[in-house]
Short mmCIF file of C-alpha atoms and ligand atoms in Angstrom, two decimals:
data_model
loop_
_atom_site.label_atom_id
_atom_site.label_comp_id
_atom_site.label_asym_id
_atom_site.label_seq_id
_atom_site.Cartn_x
_atom_site.Cartn_y
_atom_site.Cartn_z
CA MET A 17 41.87 64.29 78.20
CA SER A 18 45.49 65.45 77.86
CA LEU A 19 47.17 68.82 78.32
CA LEU A 20 50.58 70.05 77.18
CA ILE A 21 52.13 73.03 78.97
CA LYS A 22 54.98 74.28 76.79
CA ASN A 23 58.13 76.24 77.60
CA GLY A 24 57.36 77.11 81.21
CA ARG A 25 60.03 77.77 83.84
CA ILE A 26 59.40 74.83 86.16
CA ILE A 27 60.28 75.52 89.77
CA THR A 28 60.13 72.87 92.47
CA SER A 29 61.63 72.75 95.94
CA GLY A 30 64.97 71.72 94.43
CA GLU A 31 64.97 72.58 90.72
CA ASP A 32 64.58 75.47 88.28
CA TYR A 33 64.55 74.69 84.53
CA VAL A 34 62.63 75.35 81.33
CA ALA A 35 60.71 72.40 79.87
CA ASP A 36 57.36 71.09 78.65
CA LEU A 37 54.93 69.22 80.88
CA PHE A 38 52.58 66.58 79.52
CA ILE A 39 49.52 65.68 81.54
CA GLU A 40 47.31 62.70 80.82
CA GLY A 41 44.13 62.39 82.85
CA GLU A 42 44.85 63.57 86.38
CA THR A 43 48.61 63.07 86.52
CA ILE A 44 51.86 64.28 84.99
CA SER A 45 53.10 61.71 82.49
CA ALA A 46 56.14 63.34 80.84
CA ILE A 47 58.52 66.26 81.38
CA GLY A 48 61.12 67.30 78.82
CA LYS A 49 62.36 69.77 76.24
CA ASN A 50 60.28 69.99 73.05
CA LEU A 51 58.07 67.04 73.90
CA ASN A 52 56.69 65.45 70.76
CA VAL A 53 53.20 64.43 71.90
CA ASN A 54 49.63 64.83 70.69
CA ALA A 55 47.67 66.74 73.29
CA ASP A 56 43.97 67.65 73.41
CA ARG A 57 44.98 71.13 74.54
CA THR A 58 48.25 73.08 74.55
CA ILE A 59 49.06 76.08 76.74
CA ASP A 60 52.09 78.22 75.91
CA ALA A 61 53.76 79.12 79.22
CA THR A 62 56.69 81.07 77.74
CA GLY A 63 57.76 83.72 80.26
CA LEU A 64 55.72 82.17 83.07
CA MET A 65 56.83 80.32 86.16
CA VAL A 66 55.33 76.86 86.73
CA PHE A 67 54.81 75.91 90.38
CA PRO A 68 53.27 72.88 92.07
CA GLY A 69 49.77 73.76 93.30
CA GLY A 70 49.79 75.55 96.63
CA ILE A 71 48.78 73.70 99.81
CA ASP A 72 47.26 75.63 102.70
CA PRO A 73 47.19 73.24 105.66
CA HIS A 74 45.34 75.60 108.00
CA VAL A 75 41.83 76.74 107.05
CA HIS A 76 38.43 76.81 108.74
CA LEU A 77 35.52 76.41 106.31
CA ASP A 78 31.89 76.47 107.42
CA MET A 79 33.10 76.11 111.00
CA PRO A 80 30.85 76.63 114.02
CA PHE A 81 32.78 79.04 116.23
CA MET A 82 32.02 81.71 118.82
CA GLY A 83 28.26 81.57 118.24
CA THR A 84 28.38 81.75 114.43
CA TYR A 85 29.89 79.99 111.38
CA SER A 86 32.93 81.02 109.33
CA SER A 87 31.48 82.60 106.20
CA ASP A 88 33.23 80.57 103.47
CA ASN A 89 31.82 77.10 102.95
CA TYR A 90 33.63 74.30 101.09
CA GLU A 91 32.48 75.59 97.73
CA THR A 92 33.28 79.28 98.13
CA GLY A 93 36.41 78.72 100.21
CA THR A 94 38.08 76.20 97.93
CA ARG A 95 37.08 78.20 94.83
CA ALA A 96 38.71 81.32 96.27
CA ALA A 97 41.76 79.22 97.14
CA LEU A 98 42.02 78.05 93.51
CA PHE A 99 41.92 81.64 92.27
CA GLY A 100 45.00 82.22 94.41
CA GLY A 101 46.84 79.10 93.23
CA THR A 102 46.06 76.95 96.28
CA THR A 103 44.84 73.63 94.91
CA MET A 104 44.52 71.85 98.25
CA VAL A 105 43.58 72.84 101.79
CA ILE A 106 43.51 71.04 105.12
CA ASP A 107 40.55 71.96 107.30
CA PHE A 108 39.96 71.19 110.99
CA ILE A 109 37.29 68.87 112.35
CA LEU A 110 36.37 69.97 115.89
CA GLN A 111 35.27 67.26 118.31
CA THR A 112 32.38 68.41 120.51
CA GLN A 113 33.35 67.86 124.14
CA GLY A 114 31.42 64.84 125.43
CA LYS A 115 30.95 63.38 121.93
CA SER A 116 33.09 61.04 119.80
CA LEU A 117 35.62 61.80 117.08
CA ARG A 118 33.47 59.77 114.67
CA HIS A 119 30.48 62.01 115.40
CA ALA A 120 32.57 65.08 114.54
CA LEU A 121 33.95 63.45 111.39
CA GLU A 122 30.41 62.75 110.18
CA GLN A 123 29.39 66.36 110.78
CA TRP A 124 32.34 67.65 108.74
CA GLN A 125 31.75 65.10 105.99
CA GLY A 126 28.13 66.25 105.84
CA ARG A 127 29.23 69.81 105.11
CA SER A 128 32.11 69.02 102.75
CA ASN A 129 31.07 65.95 100.71
CA GLY A 130 30.26 66.90 97.14
CA ASN A 131 30.73 70.60 97.77
CA ALA A 132 34.42 71.42 97.34
CA CYS A 133 35.88 72.84 94.12
CA GLY A 134 39.46 72.13 95.27
CA ASP A 135 41.04 69.14 96.99
CA TYR A 136 40.98 68.95 100.77
CA SER A 137 41.81 66.92 103.83
CA PHE A 138 41.10 67.20 107.54
CA HIS A 139 43.07 67.45 110.74
CA MET A 140 41.15 65.98 113.70
CA ALA A 141 40.94 68.41 116.63
CA VAL A 142 40.71 66.44 119.86
CA THR A 143 38.95 68.63 122.42
CA ASP A 144 38.08 65.85 124.88
CA PHE A 145 40.71 63.13 125.25
CA ASN A 146 39.33 60.26 127.35
CA PRO A 147 39.41 56.43 127.24
CA ASP A 148 36.75 56.37 124.50
CA THR A 149 38.53 58.94 122.33
CA LYS A 150 41.77 57.02 122.77
CA LYS A 151 40.20 53.93 121.20
CA GLU A 152 39.26 55.91 118.08
CA ILE A 153 42.74 57.21 117.20
CA GLN A 154 44.03 54.17 115.31
CA GLU A 155 40.98 53.91 113.08
CA ILE A 156 41.00 57.65 112.30
CA ILE A 157 44.60 57.30 111.10
CA GLU A 158 44.45 53.97 109.32
CA LYS A 159 40.92 53.88 107.93
CA GLU A 160 40.13 57.55 107.43
CA GLY A 161 43.59 58.73 106.36
CA ILE A 162 43.53 61.56 108.91
CA THR A 163 46.99 61.41 110.42
CA SER A 164 47.32 64.73 112.26
CA PHE A 165 45.58 65.56 115.55
CA LYS A 166 45.04 69.18 116.51
CA THR A 167 45.02 70.37 120.09
CA PHE A 168 44.15 73.69 121.67
CA MET A 169 45.94 75.00 124.76
CA ALA A 170 43.41 77.91 124.82
CA TYR A 171 39.65 78.51 124.36
CA LYS A 172 38.84 76.95 127.74
CA GLY A 173 35.38 75.40 128.05
CA ALA A 174 35.08 74.89 124.31
CA LEU A 175 38.24 73.51 122.73
CA MET A 176 41.07 73.53 125.30
CA ILE A 177 42.56 70.35 126.73
CA ASN A 178 44.78 70.16 129.79
CA ASP A 179 48.35 68.85 129.93
CA SER A 180 47.30 65.44 131.20
CA GLN A 181 45.05 64.97 128.15
CA MET A 182 47.80 66.35 125.92
CA VAL A 183 50.38 63.82 127.08
CA GLY A 184 47.86 60.95 126.84
CA LEU A 185 46.94 61.94 123.31
CA MET A 186 50.57 62.34 122.28
CA GLN A 187 51.40 58.85 123.54
CA GLU A 188 48.52 57.28 121.64
CA VAL A 189 49.18 59.21 118.41
CA LYS A 190 52.88 58.34 118.61
CA ARG A 191 51.98 54.63 118.93
CA HIS A 192 50.23 54.81 115.56
CA GLY A 193 52.78 57.02 113.77
CA GLY A 194 50.70 60.22 113.59
CA MET A 195 51.45 63.82 114.44
CA VAL A 196 50.10 66.22 117.09
CA THR A 197 49.59 69.85 116.12
CA VAL A 198 48.78 72.67 118.49
CA HIS A 199 47.32 76.11 118.97
CA ALA A 200 49.97 77.00 121.53
CA THR A 201 48.88 79.81 123.81
CA ASN A 202 48.33 79.76 127.56
CA GLY A 203 44.53 79.72 127.84
CA ASP A 204 44.34 80.37 131.58
CA MET A 205 46.58 83.40 131.37
CA ILE A 206 44.62 84.79 128.44
CA ASP A 207 41.30 84.27 130.24
CA HIS A 208 42.69 86.12 133.25
CA LEU A 209 43.75 89.09 131.10
CA VAL A 210 40.46 89.14 129.18
CA ALA A 211 38.51 89.23 132.47
CA LYS A 212 40.78 91.97 133.85
CA HIS A 213 40.37 94.19 130.79
CA ARG A 214 36.61 93.70 130.70
CA SER A 215 36.29 94.50 134.41
CA GLU A 216 38.14 97.76 133.72
CA GLY A 217 35.72 98.60 130.90
CA LYS A 218 38.41 98.14 128.24
CA MET A 219 36.28 96.75 125.43
CA ALA A 220 37.95 97.80 122.15
CA PRO A 221 39.69 95.36 119.74
CA LEU A 222 43.06 96.64 121.01
CA TYR A 223 42.38 94.73 124.25
CA HIS A 224 42.12 91.47 122.33
CA TYR A 225 45.76 92.06 121.44
CA LEU A 226 46.74 93.17 124.93
CA SER A 227 45.09 90.06 126.43
CA GLN A 228 47.42 87.75 124.47
CA PRO A 229 50.95 89.07 125.05
CA GLU A 230 53.92 87.28 123.52
CA VAL A 231 54.65 85.37 126.73
CA THR A 232 51.30 83.53 126.50
CA GLU A 233 52.52 82.03 123.23
CA SER A 234 56.18 81.46 124.06
CA GLU A 235 55.30 79.73 127.35
CA ALA A 236 52.77 77.39 125.73
CA SER A 237 55.05 76.65 122.78
CA GLY A 238 57.86 75.66 125.12
CA ARG A 239 55.51 73.51 127.22
CA PHE A 240 54.13 71.78 124.13
CA ALA A 241 57.65 71.14 122.82
CA ALA A 242 58.67 69.67 126.17
CA MET A 243 55.69 67.30 126.20
CA ALA A 244 56.32 66.33 122.58
CA GLY A 245 59.96 65.69 123.44
CA TYR A 246 58.99 63.55 126.43
CA THR A 247 56.54 61.42 124.48
CA GLY A 248 58.61 61.34 121.28
CA VAL A 249 55.66 62.34 119.10
CA ARG A 250 56.17 64.52 116.03
CA GLY A 251 54.95 67.99 117.02
CA TYR A 252 53.81 70.89 114.84
CA ILE A 253 52.93 74.35 116.12
CA VAL A 254 50.29 76.07 113.99
CA HIS A 255 50.08 79.81 113.34
CA MET A 256 53.27 80.81 115.14
CA THR A 257 53.44 84.58 115.42
CA CYS A 258 56.42 85.70 117.47
CA GLU A 259 60.10 85.61 118.29
CA GLY A 260 59.54 84.15 121.78
CA ALA A 261 57.65 81.12 120.46
CA LEU A 262 60.23 80.60 117.71
CA ASN A 263 63.01 80.67 120.29
CA ALA A 264 61.11 78.12 122.39
CA ILE A 265 61.27 75.62 119.57
CA ARG A 266 64.82 76.56 118.67
CA ASP A 267 65.63 75.58 122.27
CA ALA A 268 63.62 72.37 121.93
CA SER A 269 65.60 71.39 118.84
CA LYS A 270 68.79 71.62 120.91
CA LYS A 271 67.27 68.86 123.06
CA ASN A 272 66.57 66.83 119.90
CA HIS A 273 62.79 67.31 120.17
CA ASN A 274 61.00 66.83 116.90
CA VAL A 275 58.89 70.01 116.73
CA ILE A 276 58.44 72.28 113.73
CA ALA A 277 56.36 75.37 113.07
CA GLU A 278 53.93 76.90 110.66
CA THR A 279 53.36 80.63 110.43
CA CYS A 280 50.68 82.44 108.48
CA ILE A 281 51.03 85.11 105.83
CA GLN A 282 49.46 87.82 108.02
CA TYR A 283 52.10 87.44 110.73
CA LEU A 284 54.83 88.02 108.14
CA MET A 285 53.45 91.33 106.87
CA LEU A 286 50.81 92.90 109.16
CA ASP A 287 51.42 94.23 112.66
CA ALA A 288 49.56 95.17 115.81
CA SER A 289 49.29 98.87 114.92
CA LEU A 290 46.14 97.82 113.02
CA TYR A 291 44.38 97.38 116.39
CA GLU A 292 44.77 101.07 117.20
CA ASN A 293 42.07 102.07 114.72
CA ASN A 294 39.01 101.62 117.00
CA PHE A 295 36.50 99.02 115.84
CA GLU A 296 38.08 98.80 112.37
CA GLY A 297 40.70 96.66 114.14
CA ALA A 298 38.07 93.89 114.44
CA LYS A 299 39.01 92.84 110.87
CA TRP A 300 42.28 91.53 112.28
CA VAL A 301 40.99 90.10 115.55
CA MET A 302 42.42 86.61 115.39
CA SER A 303 44.20 84.33 117.84
CA PRO A 304 47.06 84.68 118.36
CA PRO A 305 46.90 88.38 117.42
CA LEU A 306 49.17 90.27 115.04
CA ARG A 307 52.49 91.15 116.67
CA GLN A 308 55.37 93.58 116.20
CA LYS A 309 57.78 94.24 113.33
CA LYS A 310 60.58 92.49 115.26
CA ASP A 311 58.44 89.34 115.23
CA GLN A 312 58.03 89.54 111.45
CA ALA A 313 61.81 89.68 111.13
CA ALA A 314 62.15 86.65 113.43
CA LEU A 315 59.61 84.63 111.44
CA TRP A 316 61.33 85.40 108.12
CA SER A 317 64.58 84.23 109.64
CA GLY A 318 62.81 81.09 110.92
CA ILE A 319 61.75 80.40 107.32
CA GLN A 320 65.25 81.03 106.00
CA GLN A 321 66.68 78.68 108.62
CA GLY A 322 64.08 75.96 108.01
CA THR A 323 62.54 76.00 111.50
CA VAL A 324 59.34 77.56 110.19
CA GLN A 325 58.50 75.11 107.44
CA VAL A 326 55.05 76.14 106.26
CA VAL A 327 53.24 79.38 105.50
CA ALA A 328 49.48 78.90 105.87
CA THR A 329 46.59 81.35 106.40
CA ASP A 330 44.37 80.17 109.27
CA HIS A 331 41.63 81.39 106.92
CA CYS A 332 38.60 81.86 109.16
CA PRO A 333 36.47 84.61 107.59
CA PHE A 334 33.56 86.41 109.17
CA LYS A 335 31.43 89.04 107.47
CA TRP A 336 31.32 92.51 108.94
CA GLU A 337 27.91 91.93 110.51
CA GLN A 338 29.41 88.90 112.30
CA LYS A 339 32.37 90.94 113.52
CA LEU A 340 29.81 93.44 114.90
CA MET A 341 28.77 90.78 117.44
CA GLY A 342 31.70 92.17 119.44
CA LYS A 343 31.12 95.88 118.88
CA ASP A 344 30.80 96.54 122.62
CA ASP A 345 33.08 93.74 123.85
CA PHE A 346 36.28 92.56 122.10
CA SER A 347 35.88 89.07 123.62
CA LYS A 348 32.75 88.51 121.51
CA ILE A 349 34.37 89.38 118.15
CA PRO A 350 34.58 86.12 116.17
CA ASN A 351 38.29 85.34 115.85
CA GLY A 352 39.73 84.99 112.37
CA HIS A 353 40.39 86.75 109.08
CA PRO A 354 40.03 86.02 105.35
CA ALA A 355 43.22 85.15 103.42
CA ILE A 356 42.82 81.80 101.61
CA GLU A 357 42.89 83.50 98.20
CA HIS A 358 45.94 85.70 98.73
CA ARG A 359 48.51 83.50 100.50
CA MET A 360 50.57 82.46 97.51
CA GLU A 361 50.68 85.86 95.79
CA LEU A 362 51.46 87.68 99.03
CA LEU A 363 54.16 85.17 99.92
CA PHE A 364 55.74 85.57 96.51
CA SER A 365 55.49 89.35 96.67
CA GLU A 366 56.72 89.75 100.25
CA GLY A 367 59.17 86.86 100.12
CA VAL A 368 60.62 86.40 96.63
CA ALA A 369 60.07 89.82 95.05
CA LYS A 370 61.46 91.55 98.14
CA GLY A 371 64.49 89.25 98.22
CA ARG A 372 63.77 87.52 101.55
CA ILE A 373 63.53 83.97 100.21
CA ASP A 374 64.55 82.29 96.98
CA LEU A 375 62.22 80.54 94.58
CA ASN A 376 62.93 77.02 95.84
CA ARG A 377 62.26 78.02 99.45
CA PHE A 378 59.06 79.68 98.25
CA VAL A 379 57.88 76.40 96.72
CA GLU A 380 58.85 74.51 99.88
CA VAL A 381 56.86 76.65 102.29
CA ASN A 382 53.99 77.21 99.87
CA SER A 383 53.47 73.59 98.96
CA THR A 384 56.12 70.86 99.17
CA ASN A 385 56.80 70.91 102.90
CA ALA A 386 53.11 70.65 103.77
CA ALA A 387 52.78 67.69 101.39
CA LYS A 388 55.74 65.96 103.06
CA ILE A 389 54.84 66.80 106.66
CA PHE A 390 51.22 65.74 106.26
CA GLY A 391 51.80 62.53 104.29
CA MET A 392 50.83 63.41 100.70
CA PHE A 393 54.18 63.66 98.91
CA PRO A 394 54.86 63.14 96.00
CA LYS A 395 51.20 62.87 94.98
CA LYS A 396 50.89 66.51 96.05
CA GLY A 397 53.46 69.29 96.37
CA SER A 398 55.61 68.11 93.48
CA ILE A 399 56.06 68.44 89.73
CA GLY A 400 57.23 64.95 88.85
CA ILE A 401 56.11 62.04 86.73
CA GLY A 402 53.17 60.33 88.44
CA SER A 403 52.32 63.30 90.65
CA ASP A 404 48.85 64.80 90.55
CA ALA A 405 48.79 67.48 87.87
CA ASP A 406 48.19 70.36 90.29
CA ILE A 407 49.96 73.19 88.53
CA VAL A 408 50.07 76.98 88.77
CA LEU A 409 51.24 79.18 85.90
CA PHE A 410 52.47 82.41 87.42
CA ASN A 411 53.57 85.76 86.01
CA PRO A 412 56.27 87.00 88.42
CA ASN A 413 56.23 90.56 87.08
CA GLU A 414 52.52 91.40 86.90
CA LYS A 415 51.46 93.85 89.59
CA HIS A 416 47.89 94.07 90.87
CA THR A 417 45.98 95.39 93.85
CA LEU A 418 43.96 93.30 96.30
CA SER A 419 40.41 94.36 97.07
CA ALA A 420 37.07 93.05 98.35
CA SER A 421 35.60 94.26 95.06
CA THR A 422 37.58 91.63 93.13
CA HIS A 423 38.22 88.78 95.56
CA HIS A 424 36.24 85.54 95.52
CA MET A 425 36.01 84.89 99.26
CA ASN A 426 32.54 85.13 100.80
CA VAL A 427 33.30 88.15 102.93
CA ASP A 428 32.39 91.79 102.41
CA TYR A 429 35.74 93.42 103.24
CA SER A 430 39.38 92.63 102.60
CA ALA A 431 41.99 92.43 105.32
CA TYR A 432 44.44 93.42 102.53
CA GLU A 433 42.44 96.21 100.85
CA GLY A 434 44.67 98.27 98.56
CA VAL A 435 47.79 96.13 99.04
CA GLU A 436 49.81 96.08 95.82
CA VAL A 437 51.22 92.68 94.97
CA THR A 438 54.00 91.75 92.55
CA GLY A 439 53.24 88.46 90.83
CA LYS A 440 49.95 87.02 89.62
CA VAL A 441 48.39 83.59 89.30
CA LYS A 442 47.41 83.19 85.64
CA THR A 443 46.27 79.59 85.13
CA VAL A 444 45.51 76.89 87.67
CA VAL A 445 45.28 73.18 86.91
CA LEU A 446 43.84 70.74 89.43
CA ARG A 447 44.33 67.05 88.68
CA GLY A 448 44.58 67.79 84.97
CA GLN A 449 41.60 70.16 84.74
CA VAL A 450 42.09 73.86 84.04
CA VAL A 451 40.05 75.40 86.85
CA VAL A 452 41.10 79.06 86.61
CA ASP A 453 42.30 80.69 83.40
CA ASN A 454 43.21 84.39 83.32
CA ASP A 455 40.65 85.25 86.00
CA LYS A 456 38.00 83.08 84.32
CA ASP A 457 36.16 80.78 86.72
CA LEU A 458 36.18 77.21 85.37
CA THR A 459 35.74 75.56 88.77
CA THR A 460 33.13 72.90 89.45
CA ARG A 461 31.49 72.32 92.79
CA GLY A 462 32.09 68.69 93.72
CA TYR A 463 35.29 68.26 91.65
CA GLY A 464 37.39 68.68 94.80
CA GLN A 465 38.35 65.34 96.35
CA PHE A 466 39.01 64.31 99.93
CA ILE A 467 42.66 63.22 100.02
CA LYS A 468 43.53 60.40 102.39
CA ARG A 469 46.95 60.81 103.97
CA GLN A 470 49.67 58.40 105.12
CA VAL A 471 51.71 58.35 108.30
O1 URP B 517 41.54 83.49 115.18
C1 URP B 517 41.62 82.34 114.78
N1 URP B 517 42.80 81.82 114.67
N2 URP B 517 40.49 81.66 114.46
C2 URP B 517 40.39 80.32 114.10
C3 URP B 517 40.59 79.37 115.24
C4 URP B 517 42.03 79.16 115.56
O2 URP B 517 42.42 79.41 116.68
O3 URP B 517 42.80 78.74 114.70
ZN1 ZN B 518 44.32 78.55 116.56
ZN1 ZN B 519 43.05 78.02 113.00
#
């Protein structure tokens, strides 16, 4: 099966030109002006931008968390991602404390195998680093192609590890060339503030926000960067939200520590005033919480400067009835919000259309950087000969409005209801197959592949 995409404006992390793309099977086989080839199908992309497929390296699909499961599974979550131009996601395996990494891997494989519409990989979250876990690291990297290890400095009793485990893990991961990523907030401080607010009868979603002030994140980010610097491991801070945390890694870079950051689309455009609306604020209860406008400005500047290298979503959706688990106590609201479908369009609209970033930077933080950082480039994140034909045709001028009534995520509200977006995903190609075409669903459950990664 071959596909010719004619006359599109091809935009990569370093280029911007008009040409034809010829795809044979799953990969790009030729790029040029007026290609003279026989194709099974031709798409005219005149007037459209052509981007490499988006990569969202921070999602939680079908994840057991806070007494329930995130409401998108591999099928619904990756399908929704494809509708938004994200052709690949990286999900998180969570080790159960007291059990092995292999046990956790098998659980996640059981839920994902044969179910995804889009391509995916895993990060391995190490929640219990001990001599047995240590022995598993090399095989997880070399045999399973899972090269990034997630750690939590919060969620004590469930996911959090202490600094001694952190340093031990970093040393072992470094030995095998992998990377350590982190949810960097000070868990003990947060637990203290949660307990204080509850004891004072302060139970509304606003107190979720007030229990995680900026200092909890800047302190942990600085501590993580210091440990990464000491061990020499490559460090990556997930879902960075605020100026203080950004400054912590700016400081670390002055000491030559190798730590970079990801932010998420919500932290670039939503702010903590959403928590003032009584229980409605539960839609945005996530950790870390939304911050202030000054933090949005800092994060945009971090992107412009190249310190914040990735824009993800931390997609972790819960239906309204699940959010109601915390109606009388903010600490029981499942943490997370739905965004997997909207990341690329929102980033284009807020970033490119509003003049904050240029098109090449957009492609970098939407796709190429994640492919490079997580060991998949140039198979993914690139429009080049031999790369996977993961392609998005995009109309930069079409305006539309986001709503739960039209989205494809398995959640009964939108965290972006009524937001008007400039720019629309028109056609999505995943490894040579047209999977979305002008809002038409051509996805297939099981077509999505697990992508092994390299160190
Ligand atoms: O609120 C969030 N972020 N939920 C998912 C788990 C995590 O911390 O990333
Ligand atoms: Zn987190
Ligand atoms: Zn997360």
